[in-house]
mmCIF file of C-alpha atoms in Angstrom:
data_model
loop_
_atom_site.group_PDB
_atom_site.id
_atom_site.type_symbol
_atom_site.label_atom_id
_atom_site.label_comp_id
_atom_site.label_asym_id
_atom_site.label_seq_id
_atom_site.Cartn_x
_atom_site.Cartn_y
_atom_site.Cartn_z
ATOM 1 C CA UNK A 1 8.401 -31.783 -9.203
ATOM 2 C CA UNK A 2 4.885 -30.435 -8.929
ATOM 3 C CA UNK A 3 2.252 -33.366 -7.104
ATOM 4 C CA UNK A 4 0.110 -34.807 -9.048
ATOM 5 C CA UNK A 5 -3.410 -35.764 -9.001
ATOM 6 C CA UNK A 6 -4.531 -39.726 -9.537
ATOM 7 C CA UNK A 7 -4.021 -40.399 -13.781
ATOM 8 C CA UNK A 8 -6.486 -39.664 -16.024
ATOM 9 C CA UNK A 9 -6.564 -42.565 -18.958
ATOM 10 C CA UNK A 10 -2.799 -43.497 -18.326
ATOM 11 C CA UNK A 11 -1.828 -39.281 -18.083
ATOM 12 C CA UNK A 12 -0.417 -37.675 -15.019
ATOM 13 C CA UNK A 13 -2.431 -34.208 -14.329
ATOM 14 C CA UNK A 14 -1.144 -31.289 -12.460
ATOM 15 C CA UNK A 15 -2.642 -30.787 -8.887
ATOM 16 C CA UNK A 16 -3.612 -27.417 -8.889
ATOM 17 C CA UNK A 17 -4.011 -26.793 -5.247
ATOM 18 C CA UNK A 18 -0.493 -26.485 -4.631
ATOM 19 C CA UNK A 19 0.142 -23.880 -6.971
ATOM 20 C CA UNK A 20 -2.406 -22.286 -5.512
ATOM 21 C CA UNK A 21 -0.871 -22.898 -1.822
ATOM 22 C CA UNK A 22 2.647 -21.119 -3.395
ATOM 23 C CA UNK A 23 0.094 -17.760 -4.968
ATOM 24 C CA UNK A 24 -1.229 -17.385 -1.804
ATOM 25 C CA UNK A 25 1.736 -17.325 0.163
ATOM 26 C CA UNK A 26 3.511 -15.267 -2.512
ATOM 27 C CA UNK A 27 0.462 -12.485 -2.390
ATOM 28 C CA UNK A 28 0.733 -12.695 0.987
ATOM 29 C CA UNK A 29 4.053 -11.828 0.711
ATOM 30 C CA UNK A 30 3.327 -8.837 -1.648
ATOM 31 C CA UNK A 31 0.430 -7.326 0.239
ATOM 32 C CA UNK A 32 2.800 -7.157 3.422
ATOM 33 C CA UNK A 33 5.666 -5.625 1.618
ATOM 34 C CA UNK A 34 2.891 -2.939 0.115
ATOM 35 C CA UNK A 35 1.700 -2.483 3.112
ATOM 36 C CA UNK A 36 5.439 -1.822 4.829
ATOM 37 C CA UNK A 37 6.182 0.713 1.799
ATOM 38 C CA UNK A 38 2.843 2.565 2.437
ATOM 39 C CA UNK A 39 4.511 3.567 5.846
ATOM 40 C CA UNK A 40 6.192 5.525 4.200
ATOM 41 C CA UNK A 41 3.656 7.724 3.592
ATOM 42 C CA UNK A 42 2.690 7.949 7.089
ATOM 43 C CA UNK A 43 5.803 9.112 7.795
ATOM 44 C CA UNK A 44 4.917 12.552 6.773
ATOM 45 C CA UNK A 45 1.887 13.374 8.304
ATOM 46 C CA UNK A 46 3.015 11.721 11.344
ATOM 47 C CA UNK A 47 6.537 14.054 11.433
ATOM 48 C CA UNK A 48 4.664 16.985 10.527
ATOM 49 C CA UNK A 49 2.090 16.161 13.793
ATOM 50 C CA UNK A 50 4.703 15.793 16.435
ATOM 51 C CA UNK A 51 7.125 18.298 15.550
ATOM 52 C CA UNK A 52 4.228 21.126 16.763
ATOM 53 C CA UNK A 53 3.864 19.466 19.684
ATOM 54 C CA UNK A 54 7.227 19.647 20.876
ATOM 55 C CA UNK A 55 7.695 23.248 20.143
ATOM 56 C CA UNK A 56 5.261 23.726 23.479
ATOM 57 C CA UNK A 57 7.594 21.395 26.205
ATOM 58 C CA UNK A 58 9.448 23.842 28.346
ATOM 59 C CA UNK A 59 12.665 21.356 28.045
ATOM 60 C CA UNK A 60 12.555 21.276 24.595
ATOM 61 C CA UNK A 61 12.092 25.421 24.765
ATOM 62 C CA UNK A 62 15.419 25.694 27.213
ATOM 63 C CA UNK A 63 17.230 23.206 25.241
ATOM 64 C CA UNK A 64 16.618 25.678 22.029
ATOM 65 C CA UNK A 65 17.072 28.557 23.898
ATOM 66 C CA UNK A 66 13.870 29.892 23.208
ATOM 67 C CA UNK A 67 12.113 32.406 25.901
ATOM 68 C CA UNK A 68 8.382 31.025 27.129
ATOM 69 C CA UNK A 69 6.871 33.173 24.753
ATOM 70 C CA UNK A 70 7.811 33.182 20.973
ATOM 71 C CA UNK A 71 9.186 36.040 19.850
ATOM 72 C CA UNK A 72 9.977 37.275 16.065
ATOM 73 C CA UNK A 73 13.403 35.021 16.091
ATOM 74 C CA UNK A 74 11.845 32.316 17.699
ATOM 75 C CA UNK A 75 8.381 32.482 15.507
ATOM 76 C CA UNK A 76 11.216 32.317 12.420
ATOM 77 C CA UNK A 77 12.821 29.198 13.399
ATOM 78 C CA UNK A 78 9.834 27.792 14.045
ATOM 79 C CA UNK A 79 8.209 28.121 10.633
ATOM 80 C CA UNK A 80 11.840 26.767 9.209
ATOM 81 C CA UNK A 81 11.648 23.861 11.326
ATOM 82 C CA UNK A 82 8.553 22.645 10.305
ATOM 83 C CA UNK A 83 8.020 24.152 6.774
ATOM 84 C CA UNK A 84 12.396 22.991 6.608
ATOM 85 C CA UNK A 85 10.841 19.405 6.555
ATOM 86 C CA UNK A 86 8.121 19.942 3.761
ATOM 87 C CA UNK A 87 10.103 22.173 1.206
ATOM 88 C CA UNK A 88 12.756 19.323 1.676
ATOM 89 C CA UNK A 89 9.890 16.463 0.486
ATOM 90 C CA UNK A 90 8.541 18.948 -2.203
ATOM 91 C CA UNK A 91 11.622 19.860 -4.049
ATOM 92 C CA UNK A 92 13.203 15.706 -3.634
ATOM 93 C CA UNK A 93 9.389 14.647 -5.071
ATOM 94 C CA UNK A 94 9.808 16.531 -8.333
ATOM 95 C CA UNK A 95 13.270 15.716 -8.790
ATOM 96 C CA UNK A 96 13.873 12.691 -7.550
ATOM 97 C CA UNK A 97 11.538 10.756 -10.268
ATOM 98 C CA UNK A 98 13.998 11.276 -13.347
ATOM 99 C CA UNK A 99 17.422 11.747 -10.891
ATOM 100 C CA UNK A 100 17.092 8.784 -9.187
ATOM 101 C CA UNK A 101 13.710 6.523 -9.386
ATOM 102 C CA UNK A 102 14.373 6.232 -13.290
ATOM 103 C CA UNK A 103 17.977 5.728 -13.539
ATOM 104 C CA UNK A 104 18.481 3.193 -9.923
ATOM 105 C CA UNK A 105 15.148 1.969 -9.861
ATOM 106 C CA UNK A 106 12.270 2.312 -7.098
ATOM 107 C CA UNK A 107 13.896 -0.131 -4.747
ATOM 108 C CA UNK A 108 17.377 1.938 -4.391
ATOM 109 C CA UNK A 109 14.935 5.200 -4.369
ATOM 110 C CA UNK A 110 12.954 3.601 -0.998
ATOM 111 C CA UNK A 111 16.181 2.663 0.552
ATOM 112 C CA UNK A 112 18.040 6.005 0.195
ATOM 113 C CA UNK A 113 14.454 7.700 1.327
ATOM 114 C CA UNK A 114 14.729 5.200 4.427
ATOM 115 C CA UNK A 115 18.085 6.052 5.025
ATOM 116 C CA UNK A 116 17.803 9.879 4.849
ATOM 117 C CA UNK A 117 14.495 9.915 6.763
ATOM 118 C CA UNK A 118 16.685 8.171 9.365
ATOM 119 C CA UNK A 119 19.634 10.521 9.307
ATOM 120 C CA UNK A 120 17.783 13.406 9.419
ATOM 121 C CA UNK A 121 15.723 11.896 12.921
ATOM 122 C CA UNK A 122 19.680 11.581 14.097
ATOM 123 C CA UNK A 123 20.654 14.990 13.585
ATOM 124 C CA UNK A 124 17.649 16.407 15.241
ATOM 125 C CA UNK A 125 18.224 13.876 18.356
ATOM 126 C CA UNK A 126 21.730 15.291 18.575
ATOM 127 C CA UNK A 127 20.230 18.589 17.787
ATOM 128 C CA UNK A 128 22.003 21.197 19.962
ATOM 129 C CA UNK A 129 20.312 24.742 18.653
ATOM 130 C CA UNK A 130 17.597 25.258 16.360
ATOM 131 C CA UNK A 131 19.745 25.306 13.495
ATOM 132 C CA UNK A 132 20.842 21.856 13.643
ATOM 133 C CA UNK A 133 17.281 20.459 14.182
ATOM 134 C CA UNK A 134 16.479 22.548 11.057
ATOM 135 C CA UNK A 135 19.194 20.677 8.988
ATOM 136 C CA UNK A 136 18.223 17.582 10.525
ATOM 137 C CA UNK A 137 14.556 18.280 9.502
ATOM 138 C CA UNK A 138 15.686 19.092 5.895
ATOM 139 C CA UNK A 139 17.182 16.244 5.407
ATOM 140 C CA UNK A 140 14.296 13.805 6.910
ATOM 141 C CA UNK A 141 12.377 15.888 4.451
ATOM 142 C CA UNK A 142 14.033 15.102 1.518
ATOM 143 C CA UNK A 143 14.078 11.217 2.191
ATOM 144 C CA UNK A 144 10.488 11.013 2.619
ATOM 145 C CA UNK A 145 9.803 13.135 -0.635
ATOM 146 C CA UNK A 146 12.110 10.108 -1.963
ATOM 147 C CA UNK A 147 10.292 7.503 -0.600
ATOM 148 C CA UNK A 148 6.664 9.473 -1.538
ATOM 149 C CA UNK A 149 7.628 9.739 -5.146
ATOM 150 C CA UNK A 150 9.319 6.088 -5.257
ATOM 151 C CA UNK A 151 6.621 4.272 -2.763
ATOM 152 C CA UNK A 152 3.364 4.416 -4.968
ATOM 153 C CA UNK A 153 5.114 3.717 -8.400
ATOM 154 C CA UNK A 154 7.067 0.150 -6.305
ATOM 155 C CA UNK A 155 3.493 -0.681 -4.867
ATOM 156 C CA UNK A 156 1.971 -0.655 -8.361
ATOM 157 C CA UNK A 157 5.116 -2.659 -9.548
ATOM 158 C CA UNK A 158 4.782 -5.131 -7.454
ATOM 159 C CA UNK A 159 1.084 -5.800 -6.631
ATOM 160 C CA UNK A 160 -0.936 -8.205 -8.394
ATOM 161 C CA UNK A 161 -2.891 -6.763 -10.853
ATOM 162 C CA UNK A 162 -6.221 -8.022 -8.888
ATOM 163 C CA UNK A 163 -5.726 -6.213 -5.858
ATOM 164 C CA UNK A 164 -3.045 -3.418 -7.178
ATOM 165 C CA UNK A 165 -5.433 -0.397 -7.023
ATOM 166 C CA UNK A 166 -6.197 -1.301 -3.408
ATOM 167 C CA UNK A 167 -2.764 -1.929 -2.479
ATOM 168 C CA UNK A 168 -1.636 2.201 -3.927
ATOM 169 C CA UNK A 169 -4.882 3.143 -2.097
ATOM 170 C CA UNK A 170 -3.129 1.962 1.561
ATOM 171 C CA UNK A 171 -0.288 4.265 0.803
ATOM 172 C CA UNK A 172 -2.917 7.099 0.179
ATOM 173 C CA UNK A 173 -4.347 6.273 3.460
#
């Protein structure tokens, strides 16, 4: 039962400063989960950063098999390691909106994103040859076109309408 304040001519009235106690904790709540989606997005940009600079430790170089200086082969899997990663996000961003966002919802969408983004860092951990890291890279590719065409539309879902073009701006960010 909601307090109440003192009565008003024999009438019980509503203290309103509780309810507003509960809305702030439940925005809160929102603009923390909005902000923990918008990760997402930094989860490209932030792949797409370190994966160059690996490509220049000599461990990483034997470990691929790759001679100190790139050659034609090596230049190849280069480009398909890192491009492997984006044409994985483009093609799951177009398709992933009517395959999976609008028939499982945005909420399924993030958590299969999540979980491919996640797989795809295993493979290329266990990556033995530059093949395998490009699979691996694939496949984090295609769960963070998931979670980029699913995060924005679950932000603006769940936001309150006040703040909800701030809260898709963070995932811009």
């Amino acid at each position: 039962m909601a307090a109440t304040a003192p009565a008003t001519e024999g009438k019980a009235v509503p203290d309103s400063r509780q309810g507003q106690d509960v809305a702030g904790a439940s925005n809160m709540r929102v603009i923390l989960l909005c902000i923990f989606v918008a990760n997402t997005g930094f989860f490209h940009g932030y792949d797409n950063g370190v994966v160059s600079d690996v490509f220049t430790m000599d461990p990483f170089r034997d470990m691929m098999g790759w001679p100190p200086l790139d050659d034609e082969k090596v230049a190849f899997q280069k480009g398909l390691t890192v491009n492997g990663f984006n044409i994985g996000a483009a093609i799951s961003a177009v398709l992933c909106g009517h395959l999976i966002v609008d028939r499982y919802g945005r909420k399924p969408a993030l958590i299969l994103g999540s979980v491919l983004f996640a797989v795809g860092g295993l493979v290329q951990t266990c990556a033995l040859n530059s093949w395998m890291l490009i699979v691996g890279r694939l496949v984090a590719g295609v769960g963070v076109g998931i979670t980029s065409c699913a995060g924005p539309a679950y932000i603006a879902e769940v936001a309150p309408s006040k703040i909800r073009g701030a809260m898709v701006g963070i995932y811009q960010s």
